[in-house]
Amino acid sequence: MSHPGWQELTLETSQPHVEALEDWLFAQGAVAVTLEDNADEPLLEPGPGETPLWQQVKVVALFDEGVNLQPVIHGVPADLIEAPASAPAHVPDQDWERAWMDNFHPMRMGERLWICPSWQEPPEPDAVNIILDPGLAFGTGTHPTTALCLGELDKQVKPGMRVIDFGCGTGILAIAALKLGAGHAWGVDNDPQAIIASRQNAERNQIGAAQFGVSLPDDVDWAGLNQSADIVVANILAGPLHLLAPQLKSLLKPGGQLILAGLLADQAADLVAEYAPEVTLSVACEKEGWAILTGRSAP
Ligand SMILES: C[S@@+](CC[C@H](N)C(=O)[O-])C[C@H]1O[C@@H](n2cnc3c(N)ncnc32)[C@H](O)[C@@H]1O
């Protein structure tokens, strides 16, 4: 029997009251509570261990359709909210994990590449098609930083090249490099979900483990990879890109190409300085406030 659906109750609060309001809503029978920005205040790049929160927060609580919400609406402690609760909204039941699928369509990237969801037919069967299902990992190509990297790989990859994708997420960049002709790729990620997703996506694209090795950082043979890569691509964030500079530089062959993304345009100059003099980076392109840096190590 299908589920009758849910009721969604939205409350406005401020940062100091979020936790108490969440606890109170769970005590009233909420099955899930999510937080949203209530004042268009972007939170960019938290430091390690930080979980920042907006000043003005919308707290959205999900209740079973059968729960009488009138006592909840009238019983919310007044000191925890900024405005009276609005009427609850009905939310039909759906396959939550897969709801995003409706918004993920085949996308053309660069000159030759298409990213195609695994559940749709590629629109151009003769193009370089990457078949992808992100699972719980980052990297569908819809994010500007991934799109910037794909455009750059489309320009840089030559037959037989050795490519390292540092922070591989879904494996999208390594798989793209291989489909563009690279001979071998390695994917590294510190999120176990990314390792699973990358391996599954490699299989979807008929790429075997001998051609694409994927590992957690602790399992990588770093000495074996030293100065081995024609291209190192890392789409992470400016903070980790600073910390990883010695490692990323050491992976490049003399004259190898470094591609860095995940940084905002105003973070580029500091990273260029961080990677000099071994690698001479410059901004290759910008998209929606994000920049991509490319450059070669000394020959
Ligand atoms: C923005 S996603 C990029 C995913 C994919 N390469 C793309 O371009 O769409 C960054 C990935 O880097 C991983 N990551 C972050 N810091 C890392 C680190 N220090 N070492 C390895 N992976 C890291 C994250 O788990 C995440 O999967």
CSV table of C-alpha atoms and ligand atoms in Angstrom, one decimal:
chain,number,residue,atom,x,y,z
A,1,MET,CA,0.0,0.0,0.0
A,2,SER,CA,1.4,3.4,-0.9
A,3,HIS,CA,2.2,5.9,1.9
A,4,PRO,CA,-0.5,8.6,2.3
A,5,GLY,CA,2.1,11.4,2.3
A,6,TRP,CA,3.4,13.9,4.8
A,7,GLN,CA,2.8,17.3,6.4
A,8,GLU,CA,5.5,19.9,6.3
A,9,LEU,CA,5.6,22.5,9.0
A,10,THR,CA,7.9,25.5,8.5
A,11,LEU,CA,9.1,27.7,11.4
A,12,GLU,CA,11.3,30.8,11.3
A,13,THR,CA,14.0,31.1,14.0
A,14,SER,CA,17.4,32.5,14.7
A,15,GLN,CA,20.7,30.7,15.1
A,16,PRO,CA,20.8,30.4,19.0
A,17,HIS,CA,17.4,28.7,19.1
A,18,VAL,CA,17.8,26.1,16.3
A,19,GLU,CA,18.9,23.2,18.4
A,20,ALA,CA,16.2,23.7,21.0
A,21,LEU,CA,13.5,24.0,18.3
A,22,GLU,CA,14.7,20.9,16.5
A,23,ASP,CA,14.6,18.9,19.8
A,24,TRP,CA,11.1,20.2,20.5
A,25,LEU,CA,9.8,19.3,17.1
A,26,PHE,CA,11.2,15.7,17.3
A,27,ALA,CA,9.6,15.4,20.8
A,28,GLN,CA,6.2,16.3,19.1
A,29,GLY,CA,6.7,13.4,16.6
A,30,ALA,CA,8.5,15.0,13.6
A,31,VAL,CA,10.1,12.3,11.5
A,32,ALA,CA,12.7,14.6,9.9
A,33,VAL,CA,13.8,18.2,10.5
A,34,THR,CA,15.8,20.2,7.9
A,35,LEU,CA,17.4,23.6,8.1
A,36,GLU,CA,17.4,26.3,5.4
A,37,ASP,CA,18.9,29.7,5.0
A,38,ASN,CA,16.2,32.3,5.8
A,39,ALA,CA,18.1,35.4,4.7
A,40,ASP,CA,20.1,34.6,1.5
A,41,GLU,CA,23.3,34.4,3.5
A,42,PRO,CA,25.8,32.2,1.7
A,43,LEU,CA,28.2,30.0,3.8
A,44,LEU,CA,31.3,29.4,1.8
A,45,GLU,CA,34.0,27.0,2.7
A,46,PRO,CA,33.8,26.1,6.4
A,47,GLY,CA,37.2,25.4,8.1
A,48,PRO,CA,38.0,21.8,9.2
A,49,GLY,CA,35.6,20.7,11.9
A,50,GLU,CA,33.3,23.8,11.6
A,51,THR,CA,29.6,23.4,11.0
A,52,PRO,CA,28.5,26.9,10.4
A,53,LEU,CA,24.8,28.0,10.5
A,54,TRP,CA,23.0,31.0,9.1
A,55,GLN,CA,21.8,33.8,11.4
A,56,GLN,CA,18.2,33.5,10.3
A,57,VAL,CA,17.1,29.9,9.8
A,58,LYS,CA,14.0,28.2,8.4
A,59,VAL,CA,13.3,25.0,10.3
A,60,VAL,CA,11.2,22.6,8.2
A,61,ALA,CA,9.7,19.6,10.1
A,62,LEU,CA,8.1,16.6,8.4
A,63,PHE,CA,5.2,14.8,10.2
A,64,ASP,CA,3.1,11.8,9.2
A,65,GLU,CA,-0.1,12.8,7.4
A,66,GLY,CA,-2.2,11.4,10.3
A,67,VAL,CA,-0.7,13.6,13.0
A,68,ASN,CA,-3.0,16.4,14.3
A,69,LEU,CA,-0.7,19.5,13.9
A,70,GLN,CA,-3.0,22.1,15.6
A,71,PRO,CA,-1.6,21.4,19.1
A,72,VAL,CA,1.9,21.6,17.7
A,73,ILE,CA,1.3,24.9,15.8
A,74,HIS,CA,-0.3,26.5,18.9
A,75,GLY,CA,2.2,25.0,21.3
A,76,VAL,CA,5.5,26.1,19.8
A,77,PRO,CA,7.4,27.9,22.6
A,78,ALA,CA,7.2,31.6,21.6
A,79,ASP,CA,10.8,32.3,22.6
A,80,LEU,CA,12.0,29.8,20.0
A,81,ILE,CA,10.4,31.3,16.9
A,82,GLU,CA,10.5,34.7,15.1
A,83,ALA,CA,7.0,34.5,13.6
A,84,PRO,CA,3.9,32.5,14.0
A,85,ALA,CA,3.9,29.1,12.2
A,86,SER,CA,2.2,29.1,8.8
A,87,ALA,CA,-0.3,26.4,7.8
A,88,PRO,CA,1.3,23.0,7.1
A,89,ALA,CA,1.8,21.9,3.5
A,90,HIS,CA,0.9,18.5,2.2
A,91,VAL,CA,3.9,16.7,0.7
A,92,PRO,CA,3.1,13.6,-1.5
A,93,ASP,CA,5.2,10.5,-0.8
A,94,GLN,CA,8.0,9.9,-3.3
A,95,ASP,CA,11.3,8.0,-3.7
A,96,TRP,CA,13.3,10.6,-1.8
A,97,GLU,CA,16.7,9.2,-2.6
A,98,ARG,CA,15.9,9.3,-6.3
A,99,ALA,CA,13.9,12.6,-6.4
A,100,TRP,CA,16.8,14.5,-7.8
A,101,MET,CA,16.9,12.2,-10.9
A,102,ASP,CA,14.2,14.2,-12.5
A,103,ASN,CA,16.6,17.2,-12.6
A,104,PHE,CA,19.6,15.3,-14.0
A,105,HIS,CA,19.6,15.3,-17.8
A,106,PRO,CA,22.3,14.6,-20.4
A,107,MET,CA,24.7,17.5,-20.7
A,108,ARG,CA,27.2,18.5,-23.3
A,109,MET,CA,30.6,19.5,-21.9
A,110,GLY,CA,33.5,21.0,-23.9
A,111,GLU,CA,33.7,19.9,-27.6
A,112,ARG,CA,33.5,16.2,-27.4
A,113,LEU,CA,31.9,15.1,-24.1
A,114,TRP,CA,28.4,14.2,-23.0
A,115,ILE,CA,27.5,13.4,-19.4
A,116,CYS,CA,24.5,11.0,-19.4
A,117,PRO,CA,22.5,9.8,-16.5
A,118,SER,CA,22.6,6.0,-16.4
A,119,TRP,CA,18.8,5.8,-16.7
A,120,GLN,CA,18.6,7.7,-20.0
A,121,GLU,CA,19.7,7.0,-23.6
A,122,PRO,CA,22.7,9.2,-24.7
A,123,PRO,CA,21.3,11.7,-27.2
A,124,GLU,CA,24.4,11.5,-29.4
A,125,PRO,CA,25.4,7.8,-29.4
A,126,ASP,CA,28.6,8.5,-31.4
A,127,ALA,CA,29.9,11.3,-29.0
A,128,VAL,CA,32.2,10.6,-26.0
A,129,ASN,CA,29.5,9.6,-23.6
A,130,ILE,CA,30.1,9.2,-19.9
A,131,ILE,CA,27.3,7.2,-18.2
A,132,LEU,CA,26.9,8.3,-14.6
A,133,ASP,CA,24.9,7.6,-11.5
A,134,PRO,CA,26.3,9.7,-8.6
A,135,GLY,CA,24.9,7.7,-5.8
A,136,LEU,CA,25.9,9.5,-2.6
A,137,ALA,CA,29.1,11.1,-4.1
A,138,PHE,CA,29.7,14.6,-5.5
A,139,GLY,CA,30.1,15.1,-9.3
A,140,THR,CA,27.3,15.0,-11.8
A,141,GLY,CA,28.7,17.8,-14.0
A,142,THR,CA,25.9,20.1,-13.0
A,143,HIS,CA,28.3,22.0,-10.6
A,144,PRO,CA,30.3,24.8,-12.4
A,145,THR,CA,33.6,23.5,-11.0
A,146,THR,CA,33.1,20.0,-12.5
A,147,ALA,CA,32.0,21.6,-15.8
A,148,LEU,CA,35.2,23.7,-15.8
A,149,CYS,CA,37.4,20.6,-15.2
A,150,LEU,CA,35.6,18.6,-17.9
A,151,GLY,CA,36.1,21.5,-20.4
A,152,GLU,CA,39.8,21.6,-19.5
A,153,LEU,CA,40.3,17.8,-19.8
A,154,ASP,CA,38.6,18.0,-23.2
A,155,LYS,CA,41.4,20.4,-24.3
A,156,GLN,CA,44.4,18.7,-22.6
A,157,VAL,CA,44.0,14.9,-22.7
A,158,LYS,CA,46.1,13.2,-25.4
A,159,PRO,CA,46.1,9.4,-26.2
A,160,GLY,CA,47.9,7.3,-23.6
A,161,MET,CA,48.3,10.0,-20.9
A,162,ARG,CA,48.5,9.1,-17.2
A,163,VAL,CA,45.9,11.1,-15.2
A,164,ILE,CA,45.4,11.4,-11.4
A,165,ASP,CA,42.0,12.6,-10.2
A,166,PHE,CA,42.5,13.9,-6.6
A,167,GLY,CA,39.1,14.1,-4.9
A,168,CYS,CA,37.4,11.9,-7.5
A,169,GLY,CA,33.8,11.9,-6.1
A,170,THR,CA,31.8,10.0,-8.7
A,171,GLY,CA,35.0,9.4,-10.8
A,172,ILE,CA,33.5,11.7,-13.4
A,173,LEU,CA,36.8,13.4,-14.3
A,174,ALA,CA,39.0,10.3,-14.4
A,175,ILE,CA,36.4,8.5,-16.5
A,176,ALA,CA,36.1,11.5,-18.8
A,177,ALA,CA,39.9,11.5,-19.2
A,178,LEU,CA,40.0,7.8,-20.0
A,179,LYS,CA,37.1,8.1,-22.5
A,180,LEU,CA,39.0,11.0,-24.1
A,181,GLY,CA,42.0,8.7,-24.7
A,182,ALA,CA,44.1,8.6,-21.5
A,183,GLY,CA,45.9,5.3,-21.0
A,184,HIS,CA,45.5,5.1,-17.2
A,185,ALA,CA,43.8,7.0,-14.4
A,186,TRP,CA,44.0,6.9,-10.6
A,187,GLY,CA,41.2,8.3,-8.4
A,188,VAL,CA,41.8,9.2,-4.8
A,189,ASP,CA,39.1,10.4,-2.3
A,190,ASN,CA,38.9,10.4,1.5
A,191,ASP,CA,35.1,9.7,1.3
A,192,PRO,CA,34.4,5.9,1.2
A,193,GLN,CA,31.1,6.6,-0.7
A,194,ALA,CA,33.2,8.2,-3.5
A,195,ILE,CA,35.3,5.1,-3.8
A,196,ILE,CA,32.1,3.0,-4.2
A,197,ALA,CA,30.5,5.4,-6.7
A,198,SER,CA,33.7,5.7,-8.8
A,199,ARG,CA,34.1,2.0,-9.1
A,200,GLN,CA,30.4,1.5,-10.0
A,201,ASN,CA,30.6,4.3,-12.6
A,202,ALA,CA,33.8,2.9,-14.1
A,203,GLU,CA,31.9,-0.4,-14.6
A,204,ARG,CA,29.0,1.4,-16.2
A,205,ASN,CA,31.5,2.8,-18.7
A,206,GLN,CA,33.2,-0.6,-19.3
A,207,ILE,CA,36.4,0.6,-17.6
A,208,GLY,CA,38.2,-2.1,-15.7
A,209,ALA,CA,40.3,-1.8,-12.5
A,210,ALA,CA,43.5,-2.3,-14.5
A,211,GLN,CA,42.8,1.0,-16.3
A,212,PHE,CA,41.3,3.0,-13.4
A,213,GLY,CA,42.5,2.4,-9.8
A,214,VAL,CA,40.4,4.0,-7.1
A,215,SER,CA,41.6,4.3,-3.4
A,216,LEU,CA,41.3,6.1,-0.1
A,217,PRO,CA,44.4,8.2,0.5
A,218,ASP,CA,45.8,5.7,3.0
A,219,ASP,CA,45.7,2.9,0.5
A,220,VAL,CA,47.6,4.7,-2.3
A,221,ASP,CA,51.2,3.7,-3.2
A,222,TRP,CA,52.4,7.3,-3.2
A,223,ALA,CA,56.0,6.4,-3.9
A,224,GLY,CA,54.9,4.5,-7.0
A,225,LEU,CA,52.9,7.5,-8.2
A,226,ASN,CA,55.7,10.0,-7.6
A,227,GLN,CA,56.4,12.2,-10.8
A,228,SER,CA,54.2,9.8,-12.8
A,229,ALA,CA,51.3,11.9,-14.0
A,230,ASP,CA,50.9,13.8,-17.3
A,231,ILE,CA,47.8,15.5,-15.8
A,232,VAL,CA,46.8,15.9,-12.1
A,233,VAL,CA,43.3,17.3,-11.7
A,234,ALA,CA,41.9,18.3,-8.3
A,235,ASN,CA,38.5,19.8,-7.9
A,236,ILE,CA,38.4,20.2,-4.1
A,237,LEU,CA,38.2,23.6,-2.3
A,238,ALA,CA,40.8,26.4,-1.8
A,239,GLY,CA,41.6,25.3,1.7
A,240,PRO,CA,42.5,21.6,0.9
A,241,LEU,CA,44.3,22.8,-2.3
A,242,HIS,CA,46.7,24.8,-0.2
A,243,LEU,CA,47.3,21.9,2.2
A,244,LEU,CA,47.7,19.4,-0.6
A,245,ALA,CA,50.2,21.6,-2.6
A,246,PRO,CA,53.4,19.6,-1.9
A,247,GLN,CA,51.6,16.3,-2.6
A,248,LEU,CA,49.9,17.4,-5.9
A,249,LYS,CA,53.2,18.9,-7.1
A,250,SER,CA,55.1,15.7,-6.4
A,251,LEU,CA,52.7,13.6,-8.5
A,252,LEU,CA,53.4,15.6,-11.7
A,253,LYS,CA,55.9,14.4,-14.3
A,254,PRO,CA,58.4,17.2,-15.4
A,255,GLY,CA,56.4,19.3,-17.8
A,256,GLY,CA,53.1,17.8,-16.5
A,257,GLN,CA,49.8,19.7,-16.4
A,258,LEU,CA,48.1,20.6,-13.1
A,259,ILE,CA,44.4,21.5,-13.2
A,260,LEU,CA,43.0,23.0,-9.9
A,261,ALA,CA,39.3,23.8,-9.3
A,262,GLY,CA,36.9,24.4,-6.4
A,263,LEU,CA,38.3,27.8,-5.7
A,264,LEU,CA,36.5,31.1,-6.0
A,265,ALA,CA,37.9,33.7,-8.4
A,266,ASP,CA,39.3,35.9,-5.5
A,267,GLN,CA,41.1,32.9,-4.1
A,268,ALA,CA,43.2,32.3,-7.3
A,269,ALA,CA,46.1,34.6,-6.6
A,270,ASP,CA,47.0,33.0,-3.2
A,271,LEU,CA,46.9,29.5,-4.8
A,272,VAL,CA,49.1,30.7,-7.8
A,273,ALA,CA,51.7,31.9,-5.2
A,274,GLU,CA,51.4,28.6,-3.2
A,275,TYR,CA,52.2,26.4,-6.2
A,276,ALA,CA,55.1,28.6,-7.6
A,277,PRO,CA,57.8,28.2,-8.5
A,278,GLU,CA,57.5,24.5,-9.3
A,279,VAL,CA,54.2,24.9,-11.2
A,280,THR,CA,53.3,28.1,-13.0
A,281,LEU,CA,49.5,28.4,-12.7
A,282,SER,CA,47.1,31.0,-14.2
A,283,VAL,CA,43.4,31.3,-14.4
A,284,ALA,CA,42.2,29.5,-17.5
A,285,CYS,CA,38.5,30.2,-17.2
A,286,GLU,CA,35.8,31.4,-14.7
A,287,LYS,CA,32.2,30.3,-14.3
A,288,GLU,CA,29.6,31.7,-11.9
A,289,GLY,CA,32.3,33.1,-9.5
A,290,TRP,CA,34.4,29.9,-9.6
A,291,ALA,CA,37.8,29.9,-11.2
A,292,ILE,CA,40.0,27.1,-12.7
A,293,LEU,CA,43.8,27.2,-12.6
A,294,THR,CA,46.0,25.4,-15.0
A,295,GLY,CA,49.8,25.3,-15.5
A,296,ARG,CA,52.8,23.1,-16.1
A,297,SER,CA,55.6,21.9,-13.8
A,298,ALA,CA,59.1,22.7,-14.9
A,299,PRO,CA,60.3,20.5,-17.8
B,1,LIG,C1,34.0,19.0,-5.2
B,1,LIG,S1,34.1,17.2,-5.1
B,1,LIG,C2,34.7,16.9,-6.7
B,1,LIG,C3,34.2,15.6,-7.2
B,1,LIG,C4,34.6,15.3,-8.7
B,1,LIG,N1,36.0,15.2,-8.9
B,1,LIG,C5,34.1,16.5,-9.6
B,1,LIG,O1,34.9,17.2,-10.1
B,1,LIG,O2,32.9,16.6,-9.6
B,1,LIG,C6,35.5,17.1,-4.0
B,1,LIG,C7,35.8,15.7,-3.6
B,1,LIG,O3,37.1,15.7,-3.0
B,1,LIG,C8,37.1,14.9,-1.8
B,1,LIG,N2,38.1,15.4,-0.9
B,1,LIG,C9,38.0,16.5,-0.1
B,1,LIG,N3,39.2,16.7,0.6
B,1,LIG,C10,40.0,15.6,0.2
B,1,LIG,C11,41.3,15.2,0.6
B,1,LIG,N4,42.0,15.9,1.5
B,1,LIG,N5,41.8,14.1,0.1
B,1,LIG,C12,41.1,13.3,-0.8
B,1,LIG,N6,39.8,13.7,-1.2
B,1,LIG,C13,39.3,14.8,-0.7
B,1,LIG,C14,35.6,14.9,-1.4
B,1,LIG,O4,35.3,13.8,-0.6
B,1,LIG,C15,34.9,15.1,-2.7
B,1,LIG,O5,34.4,13.8,-3.2
